[in-house]
CSV table of C-alpha atoms (C1' of nucleotides) in Angstrom, one decimal:
chain,number,residue,atom,x,y,z
A,1,MET,CA,79.0,-3.7,25.2
A,2,PRO,CA,76.8,-2.5,26.7
A,3,GLU,CA,73.6,-2.0,25.3
A,4,LEU,CA,71.4,1.2,24.9
A,5,PRO,CA,70.5,1.8,28.4
A,6,GLU,CA,74.1,1.5,29.7
A,7,VAL,CA,75.4,3.8,27.0
A,8,GLU,CA,72.8,6.2,27.7
A,9,TYR,CA,73.8,6.2,31.1
A,10,ALA,CA,77.5,6.4,30.2
A,11,SER,CA,76.8,9.5,28.0
A,12,ARG,CA,75.3,11.3,31.0
A,13,VAL,CA,78.2,10.7,33.3
A,14,LEU,CA,80.5,11.8,30.5
A,15,ARG,CA,78.3,14.9,29.8
A,16,ARG,CA,78.4,16.1,33.4
A,17,ALA,CA,82.2,15.8,33.5
A,18,VAL,CA,83.3,17.2,30.2
A,19,VAL,CA,80.7,19.8,28.6
A,20,GLY,CA,82.3,23.3,28.9
A,21,ARG,CA,85.7,22.0,29.8
A,22,ARG,CA,89.0,22.4,27.9
A,23,ILE,CA,90.9,19.2,27.0
A,24,VAL,CA,94.6,19.9,28.1
A,25,ARG,CA,96.2,16.5,27.3
A,26,VAL,CA,95.0,13.2,25.5
A,27,ARG,CA,96.9,9.9,26.2
A,28,VAL,CA,96.2,6.7,24.3
A,29,MET,CA,97.9,3.5,26.0
A,30,HIS,CA,96.7,0.7,23.5
A,31,ARG,CA,98.1,-0.1,20.2
A,32,SER,CA,94.6,-0.7,18.4
A,33,LEU,CA,93.4,2.4,19.8
A,34,GLU,CA,96.3,4.3,18.7
A,35,ALA,CA,95.7,3.2,15.3
A,36,ARG,CA,92.1,4.8,15.1
A,37,LEU,CA,93.1,7.8,17.1
A,38,PRO,CA,96.8,8.6,16.0
A,39,PRO,CA,99.2,11.1,17.6
A,40,SER,CA,97.9,13.9,14.9
A,41,ALA,CA,94.3,13.5,16.1
A,42,GLN,CA,95.4,13.5,19.8
A,43,ARG,CA,97.3,16.8,19.2
A,44,ARG,CA,94.3,18.1,17.5
A,45,MET,CA,92.0,17.5,20.3
A,46,GLU,CA,94.4,19.2,23.0
A,47,GLY,CA,93.3,22.9,23.6
A,48,ARG,CA,89.7,22.1,22.3
A,49,THR,CA,86.6,22.7,24.5
A,50,VAL,CA,83.9,20.3,24.5
A,51,ARG,CA,80.6,21.8,23.3
A,52,ALA,CA,78.1,19.1,23.7
A,53,VAL,CA,77.8,15.3,24.2
A,54,GLU,CA,75.0,13.3,22.4
A,55,ARG,CA,74.2,9.6,22.0
A,56,ARG,CA,73.1,7.8,18.8
A,57,GLY,CA,72.5,4.1,19.3
A,58,LYS,CA,75.6,3.0,21.0
A,59,TYR,CA,77.7,5.7,19.9
A,60,GLN,CA,78.8,8.6,22.0
A,61,LEU,CA,79.5,11.8,20.2
A,62,LEU,CA,81.8,14.6,21.9
A,63,HIS,CA,81.5,17.8,19.9
A,64,LEU,CA,84.5,19.9,20.0
A,65,ASP,CA,84.6,23.5,19.5
A,66,ASP,CA,86.5,23.4,16.2
A,67,GLY,CA,83.6,21.3,14.8
A,68,SER,CA,85.4,17.9,15.1
A,69,VAL,CA,83.5,15.2,16.9
A,70,LEU,CA,85.0,12.5,18.9
A,71,LEU,CA,83.1,9.1,18.3
A,72,ALA,CA,83.3,6.7,21.0
A,73,HIS,CA,82.0,3.1,21.1
A,74,PHE,CA,82.1,0.8,23.8
A,75,ARG,CA,81.9,-2.5,21.9
A,76,MET,CA,81.8,-5.3,24.4
A,77,THR,CA,83.6,-3.9,27.7
A,78,GLY,CA,84.2,-0.3,27.4
A,79,ASP,CA,83.3,2.1,30.0
A,80,TRP,CA,84.1,5.5,31.3
A,81,SER,CA,85.9,6.2,34.5
A,82,ILE,CA,85.7,9.6,35.8
A,83,GLY,CA,88.6,10.7,38.2
A,84,ARG,CA,91.3,13.3,38.9
A,85,VAL,CA,94.5,13.6,37.1
A,86,ARG,CA,96.6,13.1,40.0
A,87,GLU,CA,95.3,9.7,40.8
A,88,SER,CA,96.9,6.5,39.3
A,89,ASP,CA,95.3,5.0,36.2
A,90,ALA,CA,92.0,3.2,36.5
A,91,PRO,CA,92.2,-0.8,35.7
A,92,TYR,CA,92.4,-1.4,31.9
A,93,ALA,CA,92.7,2.3,30.9
A,94,ARG,CA,93.0,2.5,27.2
A,95,ALA,CA,92.8,6.3,26.8
A,96,VAL,CA,92.6,9.4,28.9
A,97,LEU,CA,91.2,12.9,28.3
A,98,GLU,CA,92.7,15.2,31.0
A,99,LEU,CA,90.8,18.4,31.5
A,100,ASP,CA,91.4,22.0,32.6
A,101,ASP,CA,89.7,21.5,35.9
A,102,GLY,CA,92.0,18.5,36.8
A,103,THR,CA,89.1,15.9,35.8
A,104,ARG,CA,90.6,12.8,34.3
A,105,VAL,CA,88.3,10.9,31.8
A,106,THR,CA,89.4,7.4,31.3
A,107,LEU,CA,88.3,4.7,28.7
A,108,ALA,CA,88.5,1.7,30.7
A,109,ASP,CA,88.1,-1.5,28.4
A,110,SER,CA,89.3,-4.9,29.6
A,111,ARG,CA,89.0,-6.4,26.0
A,112,ALA,CA,90.5,-3.4,24.3
A,113,LEU,CA,87.7,-3.5,21.6
A,114,ALA,CA,86.1,-0.1,22.1
A,115,THR,CA,86.9,2.5,19.7
A,116,LEU,CA,87.7,6.4,19.6
A,117,THR,CA,87.6,8.3,16.3
A,118,LEU,CA,87.9,12.0,15.7
A,119,VAL,CA,85.9,12.9,12.5
A,120,ASP,CA,84.9,16.1,10.9
A,121,ASP,CA,81.8,14.8,9.2
A,122,VAL,CA,79.7,12.6,11.6
A,123,SER,CA,77.0,11.7,9.1
A,124,ALA,CA,79.7,10.3,6.7
A,125,ALA,CA,81.5,8.6,9.6
A,126,LEU,CA,78.5,7.0,11.4
A,127,PRO,CA,77.0,3.9,9.7
A,128,VAL,CA,73.3,4.0,9.0
A,129,LEU,CA,71.2,3.4,12.0
A,130,GLY,CA,67.7,2.8,12.5
A,131,PRO,CA,65.3,4.6,14.9
A,132,GLU,CA,66.0,5.1,18.5
A,133,PRO,CA,63.7,2.6,20.3
A,134,ASP,CA,62.1,5.4,22.3
A,135,ASP,CA,61.6,7.5,19.1
A,136,ALA,CA,57.9,8.0,17.9
A,137,SER,CA,59.0,6.7,14.3
A,138,PHE,CA,59.7,3.4,16.0
A,139,THR,CA,56.4,1.8,15.5
A,140,PRO,CA,55.0,-1.7,14.6
A,141,GLN,CA,54.4,-0.3,10.9
A,142,THR,CA,57.8,1.0,10.4
A,143,LEU,CA,59.2,-2.3,11.8
A,144,ALA,CA,57.1,-4.3,9.5
A,145,ALA,CA,58.5,-2.1,6.6
A,146,LEU,CA,62.2,-2.7,7.7
A,147,LEU,CA,61.4,-6.6,8.1
A,148,SER,CA,59.7,-7.1,5.1
A,149,ARG,CA,62.5,-8.2,3.1
A,150,ARG,CA,64.4,-10.0,5.8
A,151,ARG,CA,64.3,-13.7,5.3
A,152,GLY,CA,66.5,-14.5,8.2
A,153,ALA,CA,65.4,-15.4,12.0
A,154,ILE,CA,64.1,-12.5,14.0
A,155,LYS,CA,66.8,-12.8,16.6
A,156,PRO,CA,69.9,-11.8,14.5
A,157,VAL,CA,67.9,-9.3,12.5
A,158,LEU,CA,67.2,-7.5,15.8
A,159,LEU,CA,70.8,-7.1,16.5
A,160,ASP,CA,71.2,-5.3,13.1
A,161,GLN,CA,71.7,-1.6,14.1
A,162,ARG,CA,69.9,-0.4,10.8
A,163,VAL,CA,66.5,-2.1,11.9
A,164,VAL,CA,66.5,-0.6,15.5
A,165,ALA,CA,69.7,1.3,16.9
A,166,GLY,CA,70.9,0.2,20.6
A,167,LEU,CA,69.5,-3.3,21.1
A,168,GLY,CA,72.0,-5.9,21.9
A,169,ASN,CA,72.4,-9.6,22.5
A,170,ILE,CA,70.8,-9.5,25.8
A,171,TYR,CA,67.8,-7.3,25.3
A,172,ALA,CA,67.2,-8.7,22.0
A,173,ALA,CA,66.7,-12.1,23.8
A,174,GLU,CA,64.7,-10.6,26.6
A,175,ALA,CA,62.3,-8.6,24.2
A,176,LEU,CA,61.5,-11.8,22.3
A,177,TRP,CA,60.8,-13.6,25.5
A,178,THR,CA,58.5,-10.9,26.8
A,179,ALA,CA,56.7,-10.8,23.3
A,180,ARG,CA,56.4,-14.5,23.4
A,181,ILE,CA,58.0,-14.9,19.9
A,182,SER,CA,60.6,-17.6,19.1
A,183,PRO,CA,64.0,-16.1,18.1
A,184,ARG,CA,64.0,-18.6,15.0
A,185,VAL,CA,60.9,-17.1,13.3
A,186,THR,CA,61.5,-15.7,10.1
A,187,ALA,CA,61.6,-11.9,10.4
A,188,HIS,CA,59.3,-11.2,7.7
A,189,SER,CA,56.5,-13.5,8.5
A,190,LEU,CA,55.7,-11.5,11.9
A,191,GLY,CA,52.1,-10.2,11.5
A,192,PRO,CA,51.0,-6.9,13.0
A,193,ALA,CA,50.0,-8.5,16.4
A,194,ARG,CA,53.2,-10.0,17.0
A,195,LEU,CA,54.9,-6.8,15.9
A,196,ALA,CA,53.0,-4.8,18.0
A,197,ARG,CA,53.8,-7.1,21.1
A,198,LEU,CA,57.6,-6.9,20.0
A,199,VAL,CA,57.7,-3.2,19.7
A,200,ARG,CA,55.9,-2.9,23.3
A,201,ALA,CA,58.5,-5.6,24.6
A,202,ILE,CA,61.6,-3.5,23.5
A,203,HIS,CA,60.2,-0.6,25.1
A,204,GLN,CA,59.7,-2.6,28.2
A,205,VAL,CA,62.8,-4.2,28.5
A,206,LEU,CA,64.9,-1.1,27.7
A,207,ARG,CA,62.8,1.1,30.3
A,208,ARG,CA,63.3,-1.5,33.1
A,209,ALA,CA,66.8,-2.0,32.2
A,210,PRO,CA,69.2,-1.0,35.1
A,211,ALA,CA,71.3,2.1,34.1
A,212,ALA,CA,74.7,0.7,35.5
A,213,ARG,CA,76.9,-2.0,34.3
A,214,TYR,CA,75.5,-5.6,34.2
A,215,SER,CA,78.4,-6.8,36.3
A,216,ALA,CA,76.6,-4.9,39.2
A,217,ALA,CA,74.4,-8.1,40.1
A,218,ARG,CA,74.6,-11.7,39.2
A,219,SER,CA,73.6,-13.0,35.9
A,220,GLY,CA,70.7,-15.5,35.8
A,221,SER,CA,68.9,-13.6,38.5
A,222,ARG,CA,68.4,-10.4,36.8
A,223,TRP,CA,67.1,-11.6,33.4
A,224,ASN,CA,64.3,-13.6,32.3
A,225,VAL,CA,66.0,-15.8,29.8
A,226,TYR,CA,69.5,-14.5,29.0
A,227,ASP,CA,72.2,-16.8,30.6
A,228,ARG,CA,69.3,-19.2,31.9
A,229,GLU,CA,70.1,-22.3,30.0
A,230,GLY,CA,68.5,-25.2,31.8
A,231,LEU,CA,66.7,-23.2,34.4
A,232,PRO,CA,62.9,-22.9,34.3
A,233,CYS,CA,61.3,-20.4,32.0
A,234,ARG,CA,60.0,-17.8,34.6
A,235,ARG,CA,56.7,-17.8,32.7
A,236,CYS,CA,56.0,-21.6,32.3
A,237,GLY,CA,58.5,-23.6,34.0
A,238,HIS,CA,60.1,-25.3,30.6
A,239,GLY,CA,63.6,-25.4,30.4
A,240,VAL,CA,65.4,-22.4,28.9
A,241,ARG,CA,67.1,-23.5,25.7
A,242,ARG,CA,70.6,-22.0,24.5
A,243,ILE,CA,71.2,-21.9,20.6
A,244,VAL,CA,73.6,-20.2,18.3
A,245,GLN,CA,72.6,-17.9,15.8
A,246,ALA,CA,74.9,-15.6,13.8
A,247,GLY,CA,77.8,-16.9,16.0
A,248,ARG,CA,76.0,-15.4,18.9
A,249,SER,CA,74.0,-17.1,22.1
A,250,THR,CA,70.4,-17.0,22.1
A,251,PHE,CA,68.4,-18.1,25.1
A,252,TYR,CA,64.6,-18.7,24.8
A,253,CYS,CA,62.0,-20.9,25.9
A,254,PRO,CA,61.0,-23.4,23.3
A,255,PHE,CA,57.6,-23.9,25.0
A,256,CYS,CA,56.0,-20.4,25.4
A,257,GLN,CA,58.1,-18.6,22.6
A,258,LYS,CA,56.1,-19.5,19.6
A,259,ARG,CA,57.4,-19.9,16.0
B,1,DG,C1',72.3,-14.8,6.1
B,2,DG,C1',76.9,-17.6,8.4
B,3,DT,C1',82.0,-17.4,10.1
B,4,DC,C1',86.0,-15.2,11.7
B,5,DG,C1',89.0,-11.8,13.6
B,6,DC,C1',89.6,-8.2,16.8
B,7,DC,C1',91.7,-8.4,22.4
B,8,DT,C1',91.8,-9.8,26.9
B,9,DG,C1',89.7,-11.8,31.0
B,10,DG,C1',86.7,-15.0,33.7
B,11,DT,C1',85.2,-19.3,34.6
B,12,DA,C1',84.2,-24.5,34.2
C,1,DT,C1',92.9,-26.0,28.7
C,2,DA,C1',89.0,-24.9,26.4
C,3,DC,C1',85.1,-22.1,25.9
C,4,DC,C1',82.5,-18.0,26.6
C,5,DA,C1',81.8,-13.1,26.6
C,6,DG,C1',77.3,-7.2,26.4
C,7,DG,C1',79.7,-5.6,19.2
C,8,DC,C1',80.8,-5.1,14.6
C,9,DG,C1',83.1,-5.0,10.3
C,10,DA,C1',85.1,-8.0,6.6
C,11,DC,C1',84.9,-12.0,4.5
C,12,DC,C1',82.2,-15.8,2.1
DNA sequence: GGTCGCCTGGTA
DNA sequence: TACCAGGCGACC
């Protein structure tokens, strides 16, 4: 999935295409999606007008005019493809919204892990999410409070959406590199100075993230540590290491990211 | 906390 | 052929 900057960009693309438009037809072309968005929900969406599009963490919320909300989550490989109803389906099309102006919004998702759910009560349906990284409430102090009882390594903790909403595997690694903090440090052991660096680093890596998809450029050249195993650290030249934490790859510089 | 499963595709 | 992948929820 895309992480926060990509989802933010996708939600803007979606907003431009759908707000004020009426959904005339819904199609679901993949079994696992069909289970989450059954024909009854598809029928219910047809004829509804999209009032607004919001983003919360990596979720996109399409507010419909009957009060229901379509929750979209891209997981690893989802994305919107905006086209016209008369065109042939986009590659990896898993679901389609056809709009009254002839626009076709496609959920394109090679791995088919993305989810669409129609809900009446968003707060009941959404998991608890931490602050948005750009929210004023995301500070070294509030982060310290959230980490105070976390005895695990900081990197997997940063992926916990209850701590901060929207960070994923790439930008968690990038932020720790920027803050010169080892991904293996126990979360609650970080003091005020390092927490301040971490908050600043999270802001910085997200702000500098390109809006479009990762695939737009080659990996290894666009990040400071992510996907750079064995390559020299861009800061100190020491070899970047890859370890596995909570089943996910972590890339870091064992020399200049301190424990 | 860690591990697995969900799905499918790209790459070594 | 095997391993890896931007996420996350269920399970121990």
